[in-house]
């Protein structure tokens, strides 16, 4: 007999240890190593932390950004997501605290006579000479509590994971603010560029109309044919149609800005006359390692990775037994008048230790999924860092190349603008044909358009380097 008991004890211990055994998994550690510099550009200074109000010194642009930070619908949706994540932290915190509930009950019980309980009640007296009521009323009320002791820190770790995700949502909001400011600034500079292109088109229409007048006079003098007149007319019509295309683009860009600031269509105040003289000022890029602290999307990915690591610990704890305590304190009687009697007091206290033993497929799958999600979060974190680094390298190269391109395009515009007058004089003196005049005007128009486009790209690069370095949300 004693030997059998020992066998049973050893078998129980073996089953318990086997039940607590967790499957083998292969995790992944994130790589935080970054190059020492951005491409060929070396810097020993820190990344500038500049507020957007100081970085963008256009009062009209700053007014748009300020309005958008209050009214943008997508940003307000993200704020509510933060509240949801915050409430999730509260819920997880409550899970490892005791649950206490109150309740009351009333009922009526009719037990069959020819059963063990019916037979006992038929021969039981509540008091001498007073039989059990049939059917038997039942009234009660009290407090009920249950508490799962978090011996493996499963519930506390779940709260930590929820907290990390809550912090990640706040970083997502910061990243959205950065992108929102950049999108508004880029759209604003695009609007200024369109305004300047519209001015150029109107000026070119006037030049072409004057040339058309000259051609008409020369046709009357039989110096040119009807073909030249029609060519010049076609060029004027083409430029006028271009004017309406630009006007449509202006309307759409204005409404894109109105959407971003969360309002219905209204005029966008701006000063377009100084666009060509704007000189972009750029931030110091600092060291690549500083991106880990400055970029909200990197911090968001890092917090999500931290939450995924904790999820693996929570999933592992499901293989271990859980210890719960239940208690009740109340009153119970067949008649409400007896509820004030101390003999109606009901108390209970119990505990249970429960763990998985056979068929652990569900918790094993959860454990494997948590590990896969953790590996996925590592890749996402590394991808976010790589993307941030490449964005800065690209914008640095763009800033340098655009500065050289703008200088050369400025000289091209000067040369082609001067050639318009020269071609007109030559045409008047019959030393150049009308096609040379048309091509010169067309080339001059295109070069001025390209110059404005290059200036817009310069201003966009200024915005994008600010965003790439993590500015805007602070």
Short mmCIF file of C-alpha atoms in Angstrom, two decimals:
data_model
loop_
_atom_site.label_atom_id
_atom_site.label_comp_id
_atom_site.label_asym_id
_atom_site.label_seq_id
_atom_site.Cartn_x
_atom_site.Cartn_y
_atom_site.Cartn_z
CA UNK A 1 0.00 0.00 0.00
CA UNK A 2 2.78 2.38 0.95
CA UNK A 3 4.60 1.56 -2.30
CA UNK A 4 1.47 2.36 -4.32
CA UNK A 5 1.19 5.75 -2.63
CA UNK A 6 4.81 6.53 -3.55
CA UNK A 7 4.12 5.57 -7.17
CA UNK A 8 1.09 7.84 -7.22
CA UNK A 9 3.10 10.74 -5.75
CA UNK A 10 5.94 10.31 -8.28
CA UNK A 11 3.44 10.00 -11.13
CA UNK A 12 1.69 13.16 -10.02
CA UNK A 13 4.97 15.06 -9.82
CA UNK A 14 5.96 13.79 -13.26
CA UNK A 15 2.64 14.88 -14.76
CA UNK A 16 2.93 18.29 -13.08
CA UNK A 17 6.44 18.89 -14.41
CA UNK A 18 5.44 17.73 -17.87
CA UNK A 19 2.42 20.02 -17.82
CA UNK A 20 4.59 23.02 -16.87
CA UNK A 21 7.16 22.33 -19.60
CA UNK A 22 7.11 24.95 -22.36
CA UNK A 23 7.92 24.20 -26.02
CA UNK A 24 11.23 25.34 -27.43
CA UNK A 25 11.16 28.55 -29.48
CA UNK A 26 13.78 30.55 -31.37
CA UNK A 27 13.56 34.29 -30.71
CA UNK A 28 15.31 37.20 -32.40
CA UNK A 29 17.21 40.16 -30.95
CA UNK A 30 16.91 43.55 -32.60
CA UNK A 31 19.94 45.21 -34.19
CA UNK A 32 20.33 48.82 -33.06
CA UNK A 33 23.69 49.44 -34.72
CA UNK A 34 23.71 52.46 -37.03
CA UNK A 35 26.42 53.93 -39.27
CA UNK A 36 28.53 56.66 -37.67
CA UNK A 37 27.37 59.28 -40.19
CA UNK A 38 24.73 60.00 -42.80
CA UNK A 39 26.39 58.96 -46.05
CA UNK A 40 29.47 61.08 -46.72
CA UNK A 41 28.31 63.85 -44.39
CA UNK A 42 29.92 63.82 -40.95
CA UNK A 43 28.66 65.90 -38.05
CA UNK A 44 29.61 66.10 -34.40
CA UNK A 45 26.71 68.36 -33.44
CA UNK A 46 23.42 67.20 -31.99
CA UNK A 47 20.20 67.13 -33.95
CA UNK A 48 18.45 70.45 -33.54
CA UNK A 49 15.21 70.33 -31.55
CA UNK A 50 13.34 73.23 -33.15
CA UNK A 51 9.67 73.97 -32.61
CA UNK A 52 7.69 74.21 -35.83
CA UNK A 53 6.65 77.79 -35.00
CA UNK A 54 10.31 78.78 -35.03
CA UNK A 55 11.26 76.65 -38.02
CA UNK A 56 8.49 77.88 -40.31
CA UNK A 57 8.50 81.65 -40.02
CA UNK A 58 5.68 82.31 -42.47
CA UNK A 59 2.74 83.61 -40.38
CA UNK A 60 0.18 82.34 -42.91
CA UNK A 61 1.67 78.85 -42.87
CA UNK A 62 1.90 78.79 -39.08
CA UNK A 63 -1.75 79.77 -38.82
CA UNK A 64 -2.72 76.82 -41.03
CA UNK A 65 -0.64 74.39 -38.95
CA UNK A 66 -2.06 75.71 -35.69
CA UNK A 67 -5.63 75.26 -36.96
CA UNK A 68 -4.90 71.76 -38.24
CA UNK A 69 -3.51 70.61 -34.88
CA UNK A 70 -6.89 71.46 -33.37
CA UNK A 71 -9.32 70.43 -36.09
CA UNK A 72 -7.73 67.71 -38.25
CA UNK A 73 -10.12 64.75 -38.12
CA UNK A 74 -7.49 62.03 -38.51
CA UNK A 75 -5.49 63.49 -35.63
CA UNK A 76 -8.61 63.63 -33.46
CA UNK A 77 -9.34 59.98 -34.32
CA UNK A 78 -5.83 59.08 -33.15
CA UNK A 79 -6.43 60.93 -29.88
CA UNK A 80 -9.41 58.67 -29.22
CA UNK A 81 -7.28 55.62 -30.00
CA UNK A 82 -4.94 56.81 -27.27
CA UNK A 83 -7.88 56.96 -24.86
CA UNK A 84 -8.83 53.41 -25.81
CA UNK A 85 -5.26 52.21 -25.16
CA UNK A 86 -5.26 54.07 -21.82
CA UNK A 87 -8.48 52.33 -20.79
CA UNK A 88 -6.92 48.99 -21.76
CA UNK A 89 -4.15 49.64 -19.23
CA UNK A 90 -6.81 50.26 -16.59
CA UNK A 91 -8.55 47.00 -17.50
CA UNK A 92 -5.33 44.97 -17.30
CA UNK A 93 -4.51 46.53 -13.92
CA UNK A 94 -7.87 45.44 -12.56
CA UNK A 95 -7.33 41.82 -13.53
CA UNK A 96 -4.71 41.12 -10.87
CA UNK A 97 -6.71 42.82 -8.09
CA UNK A 98 -9.45 40.96 -6.14
CA UNK A 99 -12.92 41.03 -7.72
CA UNK A 100 -15.66 41.75 -5.14
CA UNK A 101 -19.33 41.68 -6.13
CA UNK A 102 -22.59 42.03 -4.29
CA UNK A 103 -25.82 40.22 -5.06
CA UNK A 104 -29.20 39.11 -3.84
CA UNK A 105 -31.47 36.24 -4.75
CA UNK A 106 -34.98 34.96 -4.24
CA UNK A 107 -36.40 31.65 -5.37
CA UNK A 108 -38.78 28.78 -4.79
CA UNK A 109 -37.69 25.13 -4.73
CA UNK A 110 -40.00 22.10 -5.09
CA UNK A 111 -38.15 18.81 -4.54
CA UNK A 112 -39.71 15.48 -5.60
CA UNK A 113 -40.84 13.42 -2.58
CA UNK A 114 -39.35 10.14 -3.71
CA UNK A 115 -35.76 11.30 -3.92
CA UNK A 116 -33.05 11.32 -1.29
CA UNK A 117 -33.34 15.08 -0.73
CA UNK A 118 -37.16 14.96 -0.79
CA UNK A 119 -37.21 12.10 1.70
CA UNK A 120 -34.85 13.94 4.07
CA UNK A 121 -36.81 17.18 3.90
CA UNK A 122 -40.07 15.30 4.55
CA UNK A 123 -38.63 14.02 7.84
CA UNK A 124 -36.91 17.24 8.85
CA UNK A 125 -38.45 19.82 11.16
CA UNK A 126 -37.42 23.48 11.10
CA UNK A 127 -38.46 23.69 14.74
CA UNK A 128 -40.11 21.13 16.98
CA UNK A 129 -43.54 20.55 15.50
CA UNK A 130 -42.87 22.66 12.39
CA UNK A 131 -42.07 20.87 9.15
CA UNK A 132 -40.03 22.14 6.25
CA UNK A 133 -42.10 24.36 3.93
CA UNK A 134 -43.06 22.70 0.68
CA UNK A 135 -42.29 24.21 -1.76
CA UNK A 136 -39.27 25.79 -0.06
CA UNK A 137 -38.67 29.54 -0.53
CA UNK A 138 -35.09 30.75 -0.68
CA UNK A 139 -33.90 34.31 0.05
CA UNK A 140 -30.35 35.51 0.33
CA UNK A 141 -27.79 38.21 -0.28
CA UNK A 142 -24.17 38.96 0.37
CA UNK A 143 -20.69 39.74 -0.93
CA UNK A 144 -18.77 37.44 -3.23
CA UNK A 145 -15.04 37.69 -3.95
CA UNK A 146 -12.54 35.86 -6.10
CA UNK A 147 -8.88 36.55 -6.67
CA UNK A 148 -6.32 34.92 -8.93
CA UNK A 149 -2.94 35.13 -7.25
CA UNK A 150 -0.50 36.33 -9.87
CA UNK A 151 2.28 33.96 -8.85
CA UNK A 152 3.82 33.87 -12.35
CA UNK A 153 3.35 37.60 -13.03
CA UNK A 154 1.15 36.76 -16.00
CA UNK A 155 -1.40 39.46 -15.19
CA UNK A 156 1.19 42.08 -14.26
CA UNK A 157 3.07 41.42 -17.48
CA UNK A 158 -0.15 41.79 -19.44
CA UNK A 159 -0.54 45.22 -17.84
CA UNK A 160 3.05 46.12 -18.78
CA UNK A 161 2.36 45.11 -22.39
CA UNK A 162 -0.79 47.24 -22.41
CA UNK A 163 1.18 50.17 -21.01
CA UNK A 164 3.82 49.82 -23.74
CA UNK A 165 1.12 49.82 -26.38
CA UNK A 166 -0.47 52.87 -24.82
CA UNK A 167 2.86 54.70 -24.99
CA UNK A 168 3.24 53.48 -28.58
CA UNK A 169 -0.08 55.11 -29.50
CA UNK A 170 1.14 58.42 -28.08
CA UNK A 171 4.24 58.13 -30.28
CA UNK A 172 1.97 57.30 -33.23
CA UNK A 173 0.16 60.56 -32.54
CA UNK A 174 3.49 62.43 -32.44
CA UNK A 175 4.50 60.85 -35.74
CA UNK A 176 1.15 61.82 -37.24
CA UNK A 177 1.64 65.41 -36.05
CA UNK A 178 5.07 65.48 -37.72
CA UNK A 179 3.64 64.16 -40.99
CA UNK A 180 0.64 66.47 -40.82
CA UNK A 181 2.83 69.55 -40.40
CA UNK A 182 5.06 68.40 -43.27
CA UNK A 183 2.07 67.75 -45.55
CA UNK A 184 0.58 71.18 -44.82
CA UNK A 185 3.92 72.93 -45.40
CA UNK A 186 4.56 71.07 -48.67
CA UNK A 187 1.04 71.82 -49.93
CA UNK A 188 1.44 75.47 -48.93
CA UNK A 189 4.69 75.81 -50.91
CA UNK A 190 3.05 74.03 -53.83
CA UNK A 191 0.30 76.65 -53.72
CA UNK A 192 2.86 79.46 -53.77
CA UNK A 193 4.58 77.83 -56.74
CA UNK A 194 1.28 77.57 -58.63
CA UNK A 195 0.58 81.25 -57.96
CA UNK A 196 3.94 82.16 -59.46
CA UNK A 197 3.41 79.89 -62.45
CA UNK A 198 0.06 81.57 -63.05
CA UNK A 199 1.78 84.98 -63.07
CA UNK A 200 4.35 83.65 -65.56
CA UNK A 201 1.62 82.31 -67.85
CA UNK A 202 -0.25 85.62 -67.84
CA UNK A 203 2.97 87.46 -68.66
CA UNK A 204 3.69 85.00 -71.44
CA UNK A 205 0.17 85.43 -72.86
CA UNK A 206 0.82 89.17 -73.07
CA UNK A 207 4.17 88.61 -74.84
CA UNK A 208 2.63 86.13 -77.27
CA UNK A 209 -0.33 88.41 -77.96
CA UNK A 210 2.06 91.27 -78.81
CA UNK A 211 3.98 88.94 -81.12
CA UNK A 212 0.71 87.89 -82.75
CA UNK A 213 -0.10 91.54 -83.40
CA UNK A 214 3.27 92.03 -85.08
CA UNK A 215 2.73 88.96 -87.24
CA UNK A 216 -0.67 90.23 -88.34
CA UNK A 217 0.86 93.57 -89.38
CA UNK A 218 3.59 91.78 -91.30
CA UNK A 219 1.01 89.58 -93.03
CA UNK A 220 -0.81 92.67 -94.22
CA UNK A 221 2.51 93.83 -95.64
CA UNK A 222 2.96 90.43 -97.30
CA UNK A 223 6.11 89.78 -95.32
CA UNK A 224 4.71 86.55 -93.76
CA UNK A 225 2.03 84.09 -94.76
CA UNK A 226 -1.23 83.04 -93.09
CA UNK A 227 0.62 80.00 -91.76
CA UNK A 228 2.71 82.17 -89.43
CA UNK A 229 -0.41 83.92 -88.13
CA UNK A 230 -2.11 80.59 -87.34
CA UNK A 231 1.00 79.26 -85.63
CA UNK A 232 1.12 82.28 -83.33
CA UNK A 233 -2.63 82.08 -82.67
CA UNK A 234 -2.32 78.39 -81.74
CA UNK A 235 0.48 79.20 -79.31
CA UNK A 236 -1.64 81.88 -77.62
CA UNK A 237 -4.58 79.45 -77.30
CA UNK A 238 -2.29 76.78 -75.85
CA UNK A 239 -0.92 79.14 -73.21
CA UNK A 240 -4.41 80.37 -72.31
CA UNK A 241 -5.58 76.79 -71.79
CA UNK A 242 -2.54 76.24 -69.57
CA UNK A 243 -3.73 79.16 -67.47
CA UNK A 244 -7.01 77.37 -66.69
CA UNK A 245 -5.16 74.14 -65.85
CA UNK A 246 -3.10 76.03 -63.28
CA UNK A 247 -6.18 77.72 -61.86
CA UNK A 248 -7.79 74.31 -61.39
CA UNK A 249 -4.64 73.03 -59.63
CA UNK A 250 -4.75 76.06 -57.34
CA UNK A 251 -8.35 75.28 -56.36
CA UNK A 252 -7.52 71.63 -55.65
CA UNK A 253 -4.42 72.52 -53.63
CA UNK A 254 -6.37 75.06 -51.60
CA UNK A 255 -9.04 72.48 -50.85
CA UNK A 256 -6.40 69.90 -49.92
CA UNK A 257 -5.15 72.39 -47.34
CA UNK A 258 -8.72 73.07 -46.19
CA UNK A 259 -9.22 69.33 -45.70
CA UNK A 260 -6.03 69.04 -43.66
CA UNK A 261 -7.08 71.90 -41.38
CA UNK A 262 -10.55 70.38 -41.01
CA UNK A 263 -12.78 72.99 -42.65
CA UNK A 264 -14.93 73.48 -45.72
CA UNK A 265 -13.52 75.31 -48.77
CA UNK A 266 -12.35 78.83 -48.02
CA UNK A 267 -9.59 81.08 -49.40
CA UNK A 268 -6.05 80.35 -48.20
CA UNK A 269 -4.30 83.59 -47.13
CA UNK A 270 -0.75 83.73 -48.44
CA UNK A 271 1.98 85.95 -49.84
CA UNK A 272 3.25 84.51 -53.13
CA UNK A 273 5.34 87.47 -54.26
CA UNK A 274 8.38 86.51 -52.17
CA UNK A 275 8.44 82.87 -53.24
CA UNK A 276 11.34 83.16 -55.68
CA UNK A 277 13.48 84.98 -53.14
CA UNK A 278 12.96 82.46 -50.32
CA UNK A 279 16.25 81.05 -49.08
CA UNK A 280 15.84 77.60 -47.48
CA UNK A 281 17.54 77.16 -44.11
CA UNK A 282 18.31 73.60 -43.07
CA UNK A 283 18.76 71.81 -39.76
CA UNK A 284 21.90 70.10 -38.55
CA UNK A 285 21.45 66.37 -39.08
CA UNK A 286 23.55 65.40 -36.06
CA UNK A 287 24.47 61.75 -35.52
CA UNK A 288 22.46 58.75 -36.76
CA UNK A 289 22.30 57.31 -33.24
CA UNK A 290 20.21 60.29 -32.17
CA UNK A 291 17.41 59.14 -34.45
CA UNK A 292 16.53 56.44 -31.91
CA UNK A 293 15.46 59.17 -29.48
CA UNK A 294 14.12 61.81 -31.87
CA UNK A 295 11.98 59.91 -34.39
CA UNK A 296 8.49 59.16 -33.01
CA UNK A 297 7.99 56.25 -35.43
CA UNK A 298 11.20 54.59 -34.17
CA UNK A 299 10.09 55.00 -30.56
CA UNK A 300 6.67 53.64 -31.49
CA UNK A 301 8.24 50.56 -33.10
CA UNK A 302 10.49 50.08 -30.07
CA UNK A 303 7.54 50.23 -27.65
CA UNK A 304 5.55 47.78 -29.76
CA UNK A 305 8.58 45.49 -29.74
CA UNK A 306 8.77 45.73 -25.95
CA UNK A 307 5.07 44.84 -25.71
CA UNK A 308 5.59 41.85 -28.04
CA UNK A 309 8.43 40.56 -25.84
CA UNK A 310 6.20 40.77 -22.77
CA UNK A 311 3.42 38.97 -24.65
CA UNK A 312 5.77 35.98 -24.99
CA UNK A 313 6.20 35.91 -21.20
CA UNK A 314 2.44 36.12 -20.71
CA UNK A 315 1.87 33.27 -23.16
CA UNK A 316 4.54 31.17 -21.43
CA UNK A 317 2.79 31.63 -18.08
CA UNK A 318 -0.30 29.90 -19.48
CA UNK A 319 1.56 26.58 -19.18
CA UNK A 320 1.85 27.03 -15.40
CA UNK A 321 -0.96 26.35 -12.91
CA UNK A 322 -3.03 29.26 -11.65
CA UNK A 323 -4.00 29.69 -8.01
CA UNK A 324 -7.38 31.22 -7.23
CA UNK A 325 -9.15 32.11 -4.00
CA UNK A 326 -12.92 32.47 -3.66
CA UNK A 327 -14.88 33.76 -0.68
CA UNK A 328 -18.46 34.62 0.17
CA UNK A 329 -20.14 36.36 3.12
CA UNK A 330 -23.91 36.77 3.29
CA UNK A 331 -27.27 35.76 4.68
CA UNK A 332 -29.58 32.98 3.49
CA UNK A 333 -32.97 31.76 4.78
CA UNK A 334 -36.30 30.40 3.55
CA UNK A 335 -38.12 33.37 5.08
CA UNK A 336 -36.94 37.02 4.86
CA UNK A 337 -37.68 37.61 8.55
CA UNK A 338 -34.94 35.13 9.47
CA UNK A 339 -32.27 37.06 7.52
CA UNK A 340 -31.58 39.17 10.62
CA UNK A 341 -30.91 36.05 12.63
CA UNK A 342 -27.18 35.26 13.14
CA UNK A 343 -27.94 31.63 12.32
CA UNK A 344 -28.70 32.70 8.73
CA UNK A 345 -25.09 33.82 8.26
CA UNK A 346 -23.41 32.17 5.26
CA UNK A 347 -19.63 32.09 4.87
CA UNK A 348 -17.34 30.23 2.52
CA UNK A 349 -13.66 30.23 1.64
CA UNK A 350 -12.00 28.05 -0.95
CA UNK A 351 -8.95 27.90 -3.14
CA UNK A 352 -8.11 26.02 -6.30
CA UNK A 353 -4.94 25.22 -8.19
CA UNK A 354 -5.60 24.53 -11.87
CA UNK A 355 -3.20 23.96 -14.72
CA UNK A 356 -3.19 22.42 -18.20
CA UNK A 357 -2.42 18.73 -18.40
CA UNK A 358 -3.60 17.12 -21.67
CA UNK A 359 -4.40 18.77 -25.03
CA UNK A 360 -2.46 22.02 -24.74
CA UNK A 361 -2.76 22.87 -28.41
CA UNK A 362 -4.56 26.16 -27.84
CA UNK A 363 -2.05 27.61 -25.38
CA UNK A 364 0.86 26.20 -27.41
CA UNK A 365 -0.46 27.94 -30.52
CA UNK A 366 -0.85 31.18 -28.55
CA UNK A 367 2.73 30.84 -27.34
CA UNK A 368 4.08 30.26 -30.86
CA UNK A 369 2.01 33.16 -32.20
CA UNK A 370 3.36 35.47 -29.50
CA UNK A 371 6.92 34.49 -30.43
CA UNK A 372 6.21 35.01 -34.15
CA UNK A 373 4.74 38.44 -33.38
CA UNK A 374 7.85 39.30 -31.38
CA UNK A 375 10.09 38.37 -34.33
CA UNK A 376 7.83 40.34 -36.63
CA UNK A 377 8.17 43.36 -34.33
CA UNK A 378 11.97 43.06 -34.47
CA UNK A 379 11.89 43.21 -38.28
CA UNK A 380 9.49 46.15 -38.18
CA UNK A 381 11.74 47.99 -35.74
CA UNK A 382 14.83 47.42 -37.89
CA UNK A 383 12.92 48.43 -41.03
CA UNK A 384 11.77 51.66 -39.36
CA UNK A 385 15.34 52.57 -38.41
CA UNK A 386 16.62 51.78 -41.91
CA UNK A 387 13.85 53.84 -43.51
CA UNK A 388 14.58 56.82 -41.24
CA UNK A 389 18.29 56.70 -42.01
CA UNK A 390 17.73 56.50 -45.78
CA UNK A 391 15.23 59.35 -45.70
CA UNK A 392 17.84 61.67 -44.23
CA UNK A 393 20.57 60.56 -46.64
CA UNK A 394 18.21 61.11 -49.58
CA UNK A 395 17.13 64.55 -48.39
CA UNK A 396 20.72 65.63 -47.75
CA UNK A 397 21.71 64.69 -51.29
CA UNK A 398 18.58 66.37 -52.65
CA UNK A 399 19.36 69.63 -50.85
CA UNK A 400 22.86 69.75 -52.31
CA UNK A 401 21.81 68.85 -55.85
CA UNK A 402 18.83 71.21 -55.88
CA UNK A 403 21.00 74.13 -54.83
CA UNK A 404 23.30 73.55 -57.82
CA UNK A 405 20.37 72.90 -60.15
CA UNK A 406 18.60 76.12 -59.11
CA UNK A 407 21.72 78.19 -59.76
CA UNK A 408 22.09 76.79 -63.29
CA UNK A 409 18.38 77.09 -64.08
CA UNK A 410 18.46 80.74 -62.97
CA UNK A 411 21.17 81.42 -65.55
CA UNK A 412 19.16 79.52 -68.16
CA UNK A 413 16.09 81.68 -67.46
CA UNK A 414 18.14 84.87 -67.74
CA UNK A 415 19.53 83.77 -71.11
CA UNK A 416 16.19 82.65 -72.54
CA UNK A 417 14.36 85.75 -71.26
CA UNK A 418 16.92 87.95 -73.03
CA UNK A 419 16.60 85.83 -76.18
CA UNK A 420 12.89 86.68 -76.46
CA UNK A 421 13.65 90.32 -77.17
CA UNK A 422 16.49 89.38 -79.51
CA UNK A 423 14.30 86.98 -81.51
CA UNK A 424 11.54 89.58 -81.82
CA UNK A 425 14.00 92.20 -83.13
CA UNK A 426 15.46 89.75 -85.61
CA UNK A 427 11.99 88.76 -86.75
CA UNK A 428 11.00 92.41 -87.33
CA UNK A 429 14.10 92.86 -89.47
CA UNK A 430 13.46 89.63 -91.39
CA UNK A 431 16.62 88.06 -90.03
CA UNK A 432 14.76 85.26 -88.19
CA UNK A 433 11.66 83.28 -89.14
CA UNK A 434 8.53 82.98 -87.01
CA UNK A 435 9.38 79.44 -85.82
CA UNK A 436 12.51 80.72 -84.08
CA UNK A 437 10.39 83.28 -82.25
CA UNK A 438 7.82 80.67 -81.22
CA UNK A 439 10.43 78.20 -80.02
CA UNK A 440 12.26 80.91 -78.08
CA UNK A 441 9.06 81.95 -76.30
CA UNK A 442 8.17 78.32 -75.57
CA UNK A 443 11.64 77.54 -74.18
CA UNK A 444 11.57 80.67 -72.01
CA UNK A 445 8.17 79.72 -70.58
CA UNK A 446 9.28 76.16 -69.81
CA UNK A 447 12.52 77.32 -68.19
CA UNK A 448 10.68 79.76 -65.91
CA UNK A 449 8.25 76.99 -64.96
CA UNK A 450 11.16 74.66 -64.18
CA UNK A 451 12.81 77.35 -62.05
CA UNK A 452 9.65 77.75 -59.97
CA UNK A 453 9.37 73.95 -59.69
CA UNK A 454 12.97 73.71 -58.49
CA UNK A 455 12.34 76.40 -55.87
CA UNK A 456 9.29 74.43 -54.69
CA UNK A 457 11.41 71.28 -54.43
CA UNK A 458 13.97 73.21 -52.40
CA UNK A 459 11.30 74.32 -49.95
CA UNK A 460 9.90 70.78 -49.84
CA UNK A 461 13.39 69.44 -49.07
CA UNK A 462 13.58 71.90 -46.18
CA UNK A 463 10.27 70.52 -44.87
CA UNK A 464 11.22 66.89 -45.44
CA UNK A 465 14.58 67.10 -43.67
CA UNK A 466 12.77 68.61 -40.68
CA UNK A 467 10.29 65.73 -40.70
CA UNK A 468 12.99 63.09 -41.29
CA UNK A 469 14.91 64.27 -38.24
CA UNK A 470 11.81 63.83 -36.07
CA UNK A 471 10.82 67.48 -35.72
CA UNK A 472 7.33 68.90 -35.54
CA UNK A 473 5.57 67.08 -32.72
CA UNK A 474 7.44 68.73 -29.83
#
